[in-house]
Short mmCIF file of C-alpha atoms and ligand atoms in Angstrom, two decimals:
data_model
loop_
_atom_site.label_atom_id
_atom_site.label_comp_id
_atom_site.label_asym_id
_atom_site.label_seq_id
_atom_site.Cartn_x
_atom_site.Cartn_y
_atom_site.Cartn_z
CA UNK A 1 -7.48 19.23 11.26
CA UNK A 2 -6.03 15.88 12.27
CA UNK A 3 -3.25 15.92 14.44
CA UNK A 4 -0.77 13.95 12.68
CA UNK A 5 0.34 16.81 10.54
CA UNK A 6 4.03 17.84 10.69
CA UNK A 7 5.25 21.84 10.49
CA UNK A 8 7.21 22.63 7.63
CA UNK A 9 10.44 21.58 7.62
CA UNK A 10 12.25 24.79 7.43
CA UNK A 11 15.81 26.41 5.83
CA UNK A 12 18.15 27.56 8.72
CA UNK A 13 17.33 31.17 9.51
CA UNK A 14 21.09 32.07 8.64
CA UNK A 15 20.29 30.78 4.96
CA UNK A 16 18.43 34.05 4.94
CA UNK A 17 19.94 37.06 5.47
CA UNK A 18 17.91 39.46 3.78
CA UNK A 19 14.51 41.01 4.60
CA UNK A 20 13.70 42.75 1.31
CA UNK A 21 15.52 39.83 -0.99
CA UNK A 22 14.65 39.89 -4.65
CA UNK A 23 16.14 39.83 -7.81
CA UNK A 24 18.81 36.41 -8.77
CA UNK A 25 19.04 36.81 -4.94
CA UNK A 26 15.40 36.01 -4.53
CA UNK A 27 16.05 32.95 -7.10
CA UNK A 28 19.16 32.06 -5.08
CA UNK A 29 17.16 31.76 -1.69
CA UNK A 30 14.36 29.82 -3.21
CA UNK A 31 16.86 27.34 -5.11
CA UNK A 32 18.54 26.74 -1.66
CA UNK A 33 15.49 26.13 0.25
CA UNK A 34 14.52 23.51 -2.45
CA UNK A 35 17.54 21.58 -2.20
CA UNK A 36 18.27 21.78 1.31
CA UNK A 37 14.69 21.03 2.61
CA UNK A 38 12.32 19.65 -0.29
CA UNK A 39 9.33 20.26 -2.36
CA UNK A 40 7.35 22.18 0.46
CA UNK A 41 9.70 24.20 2.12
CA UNK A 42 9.38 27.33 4.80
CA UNK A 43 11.56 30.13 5.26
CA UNK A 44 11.47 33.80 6.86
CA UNK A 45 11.42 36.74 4.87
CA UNK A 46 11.31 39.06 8.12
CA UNK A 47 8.49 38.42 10.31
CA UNK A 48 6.76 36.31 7.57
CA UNK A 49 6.24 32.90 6.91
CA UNK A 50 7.09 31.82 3.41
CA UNK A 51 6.84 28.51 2.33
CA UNK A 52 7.97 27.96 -1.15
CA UNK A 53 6.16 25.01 -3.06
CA UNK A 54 7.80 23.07 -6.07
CA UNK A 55 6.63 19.27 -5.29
CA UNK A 56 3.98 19.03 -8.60
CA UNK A 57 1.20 17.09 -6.18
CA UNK A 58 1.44 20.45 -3.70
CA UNK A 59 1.79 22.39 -6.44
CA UNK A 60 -1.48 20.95 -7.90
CA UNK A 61 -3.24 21.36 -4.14
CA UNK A 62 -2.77 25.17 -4.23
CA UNK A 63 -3.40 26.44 -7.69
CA UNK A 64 -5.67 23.98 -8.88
CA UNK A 65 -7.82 22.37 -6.31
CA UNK A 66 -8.15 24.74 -3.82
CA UNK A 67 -7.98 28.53 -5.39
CA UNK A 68 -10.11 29.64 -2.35
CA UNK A 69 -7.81 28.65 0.54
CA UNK A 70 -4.79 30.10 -1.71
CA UNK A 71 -5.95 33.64 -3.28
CA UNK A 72 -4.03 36.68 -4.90
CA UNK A 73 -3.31 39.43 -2.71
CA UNK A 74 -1.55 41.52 -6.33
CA UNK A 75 -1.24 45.06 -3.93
CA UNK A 76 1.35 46.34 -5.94
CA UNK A 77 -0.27 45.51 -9.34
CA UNK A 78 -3.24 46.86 -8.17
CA UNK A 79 -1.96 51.02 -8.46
CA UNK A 80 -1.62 49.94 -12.32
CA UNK A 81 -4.36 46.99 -13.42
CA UNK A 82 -7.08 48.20 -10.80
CA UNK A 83 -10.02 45.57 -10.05
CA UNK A 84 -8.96 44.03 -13.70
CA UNK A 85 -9.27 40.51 -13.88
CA UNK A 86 -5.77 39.69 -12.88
CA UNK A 87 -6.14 40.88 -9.06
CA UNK A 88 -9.70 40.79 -8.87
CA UNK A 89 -10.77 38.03 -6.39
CA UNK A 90 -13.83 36.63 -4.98
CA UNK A 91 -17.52 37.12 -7.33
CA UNK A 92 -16.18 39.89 -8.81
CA UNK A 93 -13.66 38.23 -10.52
CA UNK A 94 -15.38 35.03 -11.57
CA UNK A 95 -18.28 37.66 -13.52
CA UNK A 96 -15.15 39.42 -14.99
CA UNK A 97 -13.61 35.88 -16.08
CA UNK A 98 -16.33 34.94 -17.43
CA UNK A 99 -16.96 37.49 -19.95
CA UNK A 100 -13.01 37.59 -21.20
CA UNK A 101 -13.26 34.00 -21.50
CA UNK A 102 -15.39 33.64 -24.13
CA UNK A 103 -12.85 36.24 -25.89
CA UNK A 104 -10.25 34.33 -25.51
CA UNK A 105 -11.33 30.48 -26.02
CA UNK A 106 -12.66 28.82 -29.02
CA UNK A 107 -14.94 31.53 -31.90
CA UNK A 108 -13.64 34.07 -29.55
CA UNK A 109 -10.50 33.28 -30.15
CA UNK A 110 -10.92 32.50 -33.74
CA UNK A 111 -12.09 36.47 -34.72
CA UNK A 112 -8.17 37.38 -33.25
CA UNK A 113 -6.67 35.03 -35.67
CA UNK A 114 -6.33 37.89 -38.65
CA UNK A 115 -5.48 40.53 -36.29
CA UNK A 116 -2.48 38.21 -35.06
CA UNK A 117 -1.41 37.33 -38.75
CA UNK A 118 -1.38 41.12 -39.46
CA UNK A 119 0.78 42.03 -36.97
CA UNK A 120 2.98 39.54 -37.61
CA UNK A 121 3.54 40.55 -40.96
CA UNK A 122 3.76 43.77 -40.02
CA UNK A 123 6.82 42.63 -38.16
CA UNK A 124 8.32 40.53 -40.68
CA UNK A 125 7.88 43.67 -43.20
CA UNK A 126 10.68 44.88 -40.19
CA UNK A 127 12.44 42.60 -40.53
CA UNK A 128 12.99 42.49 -44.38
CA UNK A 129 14.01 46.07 -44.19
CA UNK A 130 16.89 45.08 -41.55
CA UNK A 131 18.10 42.01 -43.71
CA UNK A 132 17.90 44.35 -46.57
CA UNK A 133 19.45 47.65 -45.42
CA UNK A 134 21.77 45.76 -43.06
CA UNK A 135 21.20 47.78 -39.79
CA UNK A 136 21.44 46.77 -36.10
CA UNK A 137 18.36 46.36 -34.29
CA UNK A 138 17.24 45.05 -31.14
CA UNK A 139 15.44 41.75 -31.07
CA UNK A 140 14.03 42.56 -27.34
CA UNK A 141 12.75 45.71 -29.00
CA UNK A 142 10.90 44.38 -31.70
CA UNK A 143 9.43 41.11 -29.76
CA UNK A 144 8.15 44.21 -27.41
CA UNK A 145 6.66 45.88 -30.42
CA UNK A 146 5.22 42.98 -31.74
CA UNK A 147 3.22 41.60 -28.44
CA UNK A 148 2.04 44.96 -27.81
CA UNK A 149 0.83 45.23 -31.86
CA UNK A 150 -1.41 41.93 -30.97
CA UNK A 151 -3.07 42.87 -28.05
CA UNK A 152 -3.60 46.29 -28.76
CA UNK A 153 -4.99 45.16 -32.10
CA UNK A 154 -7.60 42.38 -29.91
CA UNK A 155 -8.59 44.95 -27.87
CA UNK A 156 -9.27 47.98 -29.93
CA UNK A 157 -9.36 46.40 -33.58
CA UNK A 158 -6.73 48.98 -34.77
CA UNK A 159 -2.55 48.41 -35.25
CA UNK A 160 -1.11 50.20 -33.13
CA UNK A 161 0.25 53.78 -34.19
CA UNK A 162 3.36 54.96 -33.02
CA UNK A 163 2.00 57.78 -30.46
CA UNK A 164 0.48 55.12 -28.55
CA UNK A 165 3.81 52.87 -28.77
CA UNK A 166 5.10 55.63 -27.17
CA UNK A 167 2.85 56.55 -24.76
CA UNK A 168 2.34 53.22 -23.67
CA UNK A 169 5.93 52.98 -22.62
CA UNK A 170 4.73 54.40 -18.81
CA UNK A 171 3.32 50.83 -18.40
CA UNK A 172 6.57 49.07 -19.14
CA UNK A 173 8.42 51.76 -16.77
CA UNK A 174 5.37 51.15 -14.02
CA UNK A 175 6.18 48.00 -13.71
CA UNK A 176 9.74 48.11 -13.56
CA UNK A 177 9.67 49.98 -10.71
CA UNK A 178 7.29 48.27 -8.79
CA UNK A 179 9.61 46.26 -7.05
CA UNK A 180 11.40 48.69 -5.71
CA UNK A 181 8.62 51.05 -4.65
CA UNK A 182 7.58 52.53 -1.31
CA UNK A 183 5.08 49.79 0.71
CA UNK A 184 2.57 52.53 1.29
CA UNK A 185 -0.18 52.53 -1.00
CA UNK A 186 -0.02 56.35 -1.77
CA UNK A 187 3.26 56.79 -1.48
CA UNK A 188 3.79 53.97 -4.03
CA UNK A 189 1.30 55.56 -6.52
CA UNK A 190 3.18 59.42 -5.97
CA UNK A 191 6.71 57.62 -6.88
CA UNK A 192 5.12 56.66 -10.52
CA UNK A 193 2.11 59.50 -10.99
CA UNK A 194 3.09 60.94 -14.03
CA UNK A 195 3.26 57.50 -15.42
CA UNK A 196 -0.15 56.08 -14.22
CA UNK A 197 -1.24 59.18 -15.63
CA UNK A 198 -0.19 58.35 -18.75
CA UNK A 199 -1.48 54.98 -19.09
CA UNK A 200 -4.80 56.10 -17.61
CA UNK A 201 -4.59 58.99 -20.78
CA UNK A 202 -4.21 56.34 -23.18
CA UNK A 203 -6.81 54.05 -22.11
CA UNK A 204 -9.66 56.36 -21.60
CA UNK A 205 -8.91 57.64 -25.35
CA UNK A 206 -8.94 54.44 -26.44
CA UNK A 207 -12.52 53.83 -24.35
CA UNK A 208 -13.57 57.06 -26.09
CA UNK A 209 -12.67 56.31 -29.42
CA UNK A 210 -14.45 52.75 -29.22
CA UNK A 211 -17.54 54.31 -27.66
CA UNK A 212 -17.70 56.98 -30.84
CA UNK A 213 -17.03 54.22 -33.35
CA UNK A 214 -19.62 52.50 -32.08
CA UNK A 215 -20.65 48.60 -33.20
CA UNK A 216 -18.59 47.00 -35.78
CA UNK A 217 -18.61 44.18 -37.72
CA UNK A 218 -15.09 42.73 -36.29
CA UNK A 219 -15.40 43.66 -31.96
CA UNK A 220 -12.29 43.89 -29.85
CA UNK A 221 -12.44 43.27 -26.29
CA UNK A 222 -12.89 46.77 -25.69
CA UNK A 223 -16.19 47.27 -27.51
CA UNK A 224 -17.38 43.21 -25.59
CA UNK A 225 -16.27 45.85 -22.44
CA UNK A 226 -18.34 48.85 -23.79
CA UNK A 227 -21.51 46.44 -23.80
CA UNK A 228 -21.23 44.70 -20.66
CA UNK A 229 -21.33 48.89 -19.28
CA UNK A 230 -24.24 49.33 -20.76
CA UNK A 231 -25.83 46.26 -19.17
CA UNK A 232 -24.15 45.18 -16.10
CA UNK A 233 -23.90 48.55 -13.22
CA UNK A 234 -20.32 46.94 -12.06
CA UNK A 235 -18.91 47.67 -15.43
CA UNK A 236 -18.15 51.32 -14.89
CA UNK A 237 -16.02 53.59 -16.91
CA UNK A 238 -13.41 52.90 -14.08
CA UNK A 239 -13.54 48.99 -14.75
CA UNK A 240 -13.62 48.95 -18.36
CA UNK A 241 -9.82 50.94 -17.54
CA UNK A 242 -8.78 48.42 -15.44
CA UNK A 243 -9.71 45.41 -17.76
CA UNK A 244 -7.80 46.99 -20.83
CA UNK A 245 -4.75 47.96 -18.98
CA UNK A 246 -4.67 44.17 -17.50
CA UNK A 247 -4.83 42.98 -20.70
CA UNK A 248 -1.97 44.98 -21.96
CA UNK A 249 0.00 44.14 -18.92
CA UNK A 250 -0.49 40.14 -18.89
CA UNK A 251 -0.56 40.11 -22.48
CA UNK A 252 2.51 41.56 -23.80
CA UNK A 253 5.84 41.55 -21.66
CA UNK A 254 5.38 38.51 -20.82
CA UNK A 255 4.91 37.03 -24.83
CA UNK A 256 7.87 39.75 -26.11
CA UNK A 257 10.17 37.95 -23.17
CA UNK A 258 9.16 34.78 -24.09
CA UNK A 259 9.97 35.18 -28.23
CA UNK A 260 13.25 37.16 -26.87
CA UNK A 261 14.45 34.36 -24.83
CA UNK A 262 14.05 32.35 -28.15
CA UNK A 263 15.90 34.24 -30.36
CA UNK A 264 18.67 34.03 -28.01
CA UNK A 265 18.33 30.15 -27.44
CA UNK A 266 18.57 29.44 -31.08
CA UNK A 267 21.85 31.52 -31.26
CA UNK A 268 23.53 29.26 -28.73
CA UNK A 269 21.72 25.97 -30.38
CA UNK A 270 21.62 26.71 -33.97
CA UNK A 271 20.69 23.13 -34.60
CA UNK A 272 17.27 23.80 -33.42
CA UNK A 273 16.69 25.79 -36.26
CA UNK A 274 14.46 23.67 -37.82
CA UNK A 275 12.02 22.56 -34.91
CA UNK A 276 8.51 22.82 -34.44
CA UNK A 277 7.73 26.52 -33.90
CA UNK A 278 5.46 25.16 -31.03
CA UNK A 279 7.87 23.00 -29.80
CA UNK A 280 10.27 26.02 -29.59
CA UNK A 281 7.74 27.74 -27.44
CA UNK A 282 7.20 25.32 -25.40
CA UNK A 283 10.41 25.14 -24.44
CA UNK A 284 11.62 28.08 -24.00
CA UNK A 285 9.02 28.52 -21.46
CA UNK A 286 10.18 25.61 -19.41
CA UNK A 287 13.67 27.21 -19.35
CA UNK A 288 12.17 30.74 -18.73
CA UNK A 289 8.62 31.01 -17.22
CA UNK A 290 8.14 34.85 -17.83
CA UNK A 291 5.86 34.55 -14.66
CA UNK A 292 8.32 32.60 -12.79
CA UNK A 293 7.10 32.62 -9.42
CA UNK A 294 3.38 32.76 -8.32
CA UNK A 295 2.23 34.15 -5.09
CA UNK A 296 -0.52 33.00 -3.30
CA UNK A 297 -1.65 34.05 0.38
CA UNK A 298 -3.58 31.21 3.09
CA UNK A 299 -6.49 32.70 3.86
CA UNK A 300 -7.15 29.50 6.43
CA UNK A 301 -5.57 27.05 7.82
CA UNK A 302 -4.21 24.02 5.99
CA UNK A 303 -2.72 20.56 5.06
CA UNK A 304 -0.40 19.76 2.39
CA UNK A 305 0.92 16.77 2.00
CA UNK A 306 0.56 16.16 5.39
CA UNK A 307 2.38 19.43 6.49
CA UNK A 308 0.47 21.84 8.60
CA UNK A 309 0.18 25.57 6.56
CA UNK A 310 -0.96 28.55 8.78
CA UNK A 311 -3.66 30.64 7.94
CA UNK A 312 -1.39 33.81 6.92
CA UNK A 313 1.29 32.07 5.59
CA UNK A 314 2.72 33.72 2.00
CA UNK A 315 2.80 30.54 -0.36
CA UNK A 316 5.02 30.65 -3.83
CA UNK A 317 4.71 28.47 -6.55
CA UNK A 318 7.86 28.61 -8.70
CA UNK A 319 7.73 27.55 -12.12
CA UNK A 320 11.49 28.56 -12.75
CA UNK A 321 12.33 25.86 -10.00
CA UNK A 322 9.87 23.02 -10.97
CA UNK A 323 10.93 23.51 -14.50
CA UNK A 324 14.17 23.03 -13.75
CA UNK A 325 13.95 20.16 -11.53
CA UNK A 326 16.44 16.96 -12.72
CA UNK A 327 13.94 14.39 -10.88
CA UNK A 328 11.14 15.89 -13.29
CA UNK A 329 13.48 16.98 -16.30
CA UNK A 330 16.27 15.34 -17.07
CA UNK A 331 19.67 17.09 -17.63
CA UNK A 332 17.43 20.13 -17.16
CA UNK A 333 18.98 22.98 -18.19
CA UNK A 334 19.69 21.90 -21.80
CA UNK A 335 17.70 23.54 -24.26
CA UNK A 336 15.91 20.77 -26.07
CA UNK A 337 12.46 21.31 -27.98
CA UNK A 338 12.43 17.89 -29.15
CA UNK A 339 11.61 16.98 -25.14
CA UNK A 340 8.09 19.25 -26.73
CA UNK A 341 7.77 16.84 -29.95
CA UNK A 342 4.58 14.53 -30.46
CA UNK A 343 4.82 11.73 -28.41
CA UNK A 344 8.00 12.40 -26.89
CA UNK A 345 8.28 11.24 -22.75
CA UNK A 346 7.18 14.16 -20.69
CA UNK A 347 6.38 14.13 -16.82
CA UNK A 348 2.60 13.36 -16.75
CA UNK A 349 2.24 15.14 -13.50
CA UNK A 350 -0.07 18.70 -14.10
CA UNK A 351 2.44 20.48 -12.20
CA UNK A 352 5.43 19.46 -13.46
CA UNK A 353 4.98 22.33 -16.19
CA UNK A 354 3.05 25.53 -15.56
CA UNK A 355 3.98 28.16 -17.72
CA UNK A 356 0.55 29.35 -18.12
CA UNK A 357 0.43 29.25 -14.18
CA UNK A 358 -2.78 26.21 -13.07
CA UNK A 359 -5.96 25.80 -11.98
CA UNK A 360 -9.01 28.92 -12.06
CA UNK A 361 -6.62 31.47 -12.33
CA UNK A 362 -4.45 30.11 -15.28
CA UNK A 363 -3.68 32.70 -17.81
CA UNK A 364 -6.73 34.00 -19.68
CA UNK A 365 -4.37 34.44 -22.86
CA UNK A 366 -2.57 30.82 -23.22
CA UNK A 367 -4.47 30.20 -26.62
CA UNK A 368 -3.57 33.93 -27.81
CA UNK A 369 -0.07 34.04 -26.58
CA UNK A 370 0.85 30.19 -28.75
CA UNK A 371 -0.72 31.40 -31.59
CA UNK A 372 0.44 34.59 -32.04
CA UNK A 373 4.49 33.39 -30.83
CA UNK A 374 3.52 30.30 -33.51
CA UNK A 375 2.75 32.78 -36.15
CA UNK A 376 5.22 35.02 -35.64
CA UNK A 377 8.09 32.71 -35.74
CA UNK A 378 6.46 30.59 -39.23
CA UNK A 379 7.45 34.16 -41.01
CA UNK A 380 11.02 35.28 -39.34
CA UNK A 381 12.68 31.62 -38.58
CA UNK A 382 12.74 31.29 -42.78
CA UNK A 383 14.18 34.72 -43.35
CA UNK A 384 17.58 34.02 -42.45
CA UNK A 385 19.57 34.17 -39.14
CA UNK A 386 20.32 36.80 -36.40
CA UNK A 387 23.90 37.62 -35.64
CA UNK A 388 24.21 39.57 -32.23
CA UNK A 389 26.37 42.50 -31.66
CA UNK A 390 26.06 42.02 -27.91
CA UNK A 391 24.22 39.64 -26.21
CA UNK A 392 22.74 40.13 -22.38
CA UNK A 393 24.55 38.18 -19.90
CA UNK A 394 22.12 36.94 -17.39
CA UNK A 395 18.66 37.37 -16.44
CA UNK A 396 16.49 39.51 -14.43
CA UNK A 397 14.11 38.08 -11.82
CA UNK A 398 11.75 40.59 -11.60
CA UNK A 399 8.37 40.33 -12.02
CA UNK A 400 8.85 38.77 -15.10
CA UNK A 401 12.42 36.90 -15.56
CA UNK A 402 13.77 38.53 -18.37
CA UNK A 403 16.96 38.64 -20.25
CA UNK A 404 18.95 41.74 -18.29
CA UNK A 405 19.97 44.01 -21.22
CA UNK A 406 19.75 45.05 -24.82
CA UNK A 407 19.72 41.97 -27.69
CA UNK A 408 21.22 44.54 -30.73
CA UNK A 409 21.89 41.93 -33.78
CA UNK A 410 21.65 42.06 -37.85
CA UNK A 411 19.65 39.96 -40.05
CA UNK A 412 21.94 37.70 -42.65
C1 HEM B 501 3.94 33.63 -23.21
C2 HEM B 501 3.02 34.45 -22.77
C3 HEM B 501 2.30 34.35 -21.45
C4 HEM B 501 2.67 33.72 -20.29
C5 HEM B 501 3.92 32.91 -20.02
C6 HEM B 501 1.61 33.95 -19.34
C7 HEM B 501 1.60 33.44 -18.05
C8 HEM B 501 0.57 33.61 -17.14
C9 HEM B 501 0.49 32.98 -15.85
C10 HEM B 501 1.51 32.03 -15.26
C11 HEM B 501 -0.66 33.39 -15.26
C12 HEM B 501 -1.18 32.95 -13.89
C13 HEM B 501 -0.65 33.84 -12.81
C14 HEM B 501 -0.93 33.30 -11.42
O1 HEM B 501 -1.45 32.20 -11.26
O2 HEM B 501 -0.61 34.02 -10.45
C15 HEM B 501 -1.31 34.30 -16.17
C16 HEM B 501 -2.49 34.96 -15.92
C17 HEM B 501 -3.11 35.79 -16.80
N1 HEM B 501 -2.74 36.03 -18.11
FE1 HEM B 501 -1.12 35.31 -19.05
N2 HEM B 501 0.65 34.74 -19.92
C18 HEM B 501 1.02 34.99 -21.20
C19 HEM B 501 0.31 35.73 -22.15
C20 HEM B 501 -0.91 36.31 -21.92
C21 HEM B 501 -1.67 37.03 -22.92
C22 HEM B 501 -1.28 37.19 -24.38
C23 HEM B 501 -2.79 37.52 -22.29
C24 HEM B 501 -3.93 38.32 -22.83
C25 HEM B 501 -4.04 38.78 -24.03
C26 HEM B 501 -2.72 37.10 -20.90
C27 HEM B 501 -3.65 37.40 -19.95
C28 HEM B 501 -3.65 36.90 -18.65
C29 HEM B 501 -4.65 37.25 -17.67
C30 HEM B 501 -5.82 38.21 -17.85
C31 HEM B 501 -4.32 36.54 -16.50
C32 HEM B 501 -5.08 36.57 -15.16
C33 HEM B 501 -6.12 35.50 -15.14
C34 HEM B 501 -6.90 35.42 -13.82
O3 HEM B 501 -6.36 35.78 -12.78
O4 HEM B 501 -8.04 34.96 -13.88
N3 HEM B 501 -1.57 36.36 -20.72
N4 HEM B 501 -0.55 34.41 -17.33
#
């Protein structure tokens, strides 16, 4: 390494007072270390070194050019999603990329397009009972039961039946707790057993139920899964689990945040009724990032920017931050999705907007999750307007940021 690299400049160690910060608190740390020191800034979190990144050109060095030096370390994931592809690292998870890919890109992609459109109509048939019988119900709670109808549907071929709604419930609950759970491995898993077994229930019945059907004309993921197993030795009965239970995890609080997060916009900017669905999208996910902060671990040492990065050293990209940056953004926290229209003046920079995360391990499902929020919204932005009863107040950072209570409204 050449010796004219600097340390990173670093917040004053009275700027952080807690050692297990999370939450808006988390948020409030990370905003102050942006302003206070800059686009590559280090702070402690206990004994650790954190440097936060938010500068688009460091941003870019981490996720995109150099995935190796800046891998996934997911320990707490891993009790629920396994080896899946979203904490799998090294050749294991470039085989297991591979084969979702081609699911999720181009013809692959093409074969979920019905499946999508059926779900969303199931939804909108919802919906027209609501406008019709008048009753309150919650917009979080349907956007939930919506993104979980898609993916289920991609992966097994089938809608998905209320049992399963039900049972699938112990993921959503998993993951809420996962923050807050013990740091020991075992203890961790003990605190949320009788939910992991759940979820571990409903996936190997699903396995099972795909295995008896056997081929079909239209294949989920699950059956792609099935016939890797029979080929490939590393695609064991345990793998296949952790594959489908990633996909249900990436694929569906993070799409029913996103489409809640909308509804709510529109209510405080009714005059972007009439955008671009896709525009919409788009930005509502600069304003909320479901995955708004990405963590990343040195595995050597490193330059960035001419800073020196320790091997060791805990690196977050924030998308919450760089979204809202005013020297990327301007006037950035207005909700605008004509900033998303054709041709309209957007930083150029690759990481001045990473919803979808950057680089190798960008999300798997980007081309899933903008058609199916596209589709969805075509059918319920016509059928009238939402009036809430209550709306949440805030957000909550957790490991997605979310809005931080019920969204109860009617359909007029
Ligand atoms: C609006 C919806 C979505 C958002 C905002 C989103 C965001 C992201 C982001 C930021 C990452 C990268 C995480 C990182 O770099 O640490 C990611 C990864 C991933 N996403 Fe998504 N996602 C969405 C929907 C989906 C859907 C619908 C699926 C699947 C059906 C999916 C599957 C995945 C998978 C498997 C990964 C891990 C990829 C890998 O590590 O190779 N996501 N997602």
């Amino acid at each position: 390494m050449s010796t004219d690299t600097r340390p990173v400049p670093e917040l004053a160690p009275e700027a952080v007072e807690q050692w297990r910060t999370e939450g808006a608190e988390l948020v409030d740390l990370l905003a102050r270390a942006r302003r206070g020191v800059g686009g590559i800034a280090a702070f402690r979190l206990g004994p650790e070194p954190t440097v936060l990144v938010t500068d688009p050109a460091a941003v870019q060095h981490v996720l995109g050019r150099h995935p190796d030096r800046y891998v996934k370390r997911s320990h707490r994931a891993r009790m629920l999603v396994g080896d899946g592809v979203l904490s799998a690292t090294g050749d294991a998870w470039k085989r297991q990329r591979r084969l979702l890919q081609s699911q999720f890109t181009g013809t692959g992609m093409r074969r979920y397009e019905q499946r999508i459109a059926a779900a969303a109509r199931r939804t909108a048939e919802r919906w027209a009972g609501y406008r019709r019988s008048g009753e309150t119900f919650d917009v979080g709670e349907e956007m939930r039961r919506f993104a979980l109808d898609t993916v289920w549907r991609a992966l097994t071929g089938l809608p998905l039946d209320d049992r399963t709604d039900r049972e699938l419930r112990a993921v959503e609950r998993v993951v809420a707790a996962m923050p807050k759970l013990p740091t020991d491995a075992a203890d961790a898993r003990d605190a949320v057993a009788e939910d992991l077994a759940l979820v571990d229930a409903v996936a190997h019945a699903a396995i099972d139920a795909a295995r008896e059907a056997g081929p079909t004309e239209e294949p989920g993921v699950l059956r792609v899964l099935l016939e890797a197993g029979d080929q490939i030795p590393a695609y064991t009965d345990r793998l296949i689990r952790d594959e489908l239970v990633t996909l249900l995890v990436a694929g569906h609080e993070t799409t029913a945040t996103t489409l809640t997060w909308l509804f709510l916009l529109l209510d405080e900017h009714p005059e972007a009724r009439t955008a671009d669905p896709q525009a919409l999208v788009s930005e509502t996910l600069r304003l909320y990032p479901s995955a708004w902060l990405l963590p990343r671990h040195a595995t050597q040492d490193d330059v960035i920017e001419g800073h020196h990065i320790a091997a060791g050293t805990d690196v977050l990209v924030c998308p919450y931050l760089i979204h809202r940056d005013p020297a990327l953004w301007p006037d950035p926290e207005r909700f605008d999705p004509a900033r998303f229209a054709p041709g309209a003046e957007r930083p150029g920079h690759l990481g001045a907007y990473l919803p979808f995360g950057l680089g190798a391990r960008a999300c798997l499902g980007t081309q899933f999750a903008l058609r199916e929020t596209t589709a969805l919204l075509e059918l319920l932005l016509p059928m009238g307007e939402l009036a809430y009863v209550s709306k949440p107040k805030g957000a909550a950072y957790s490991i997605t940021v979310r809005p931080d209570g019920p969204s109860p409204a009617v359909l007029r």
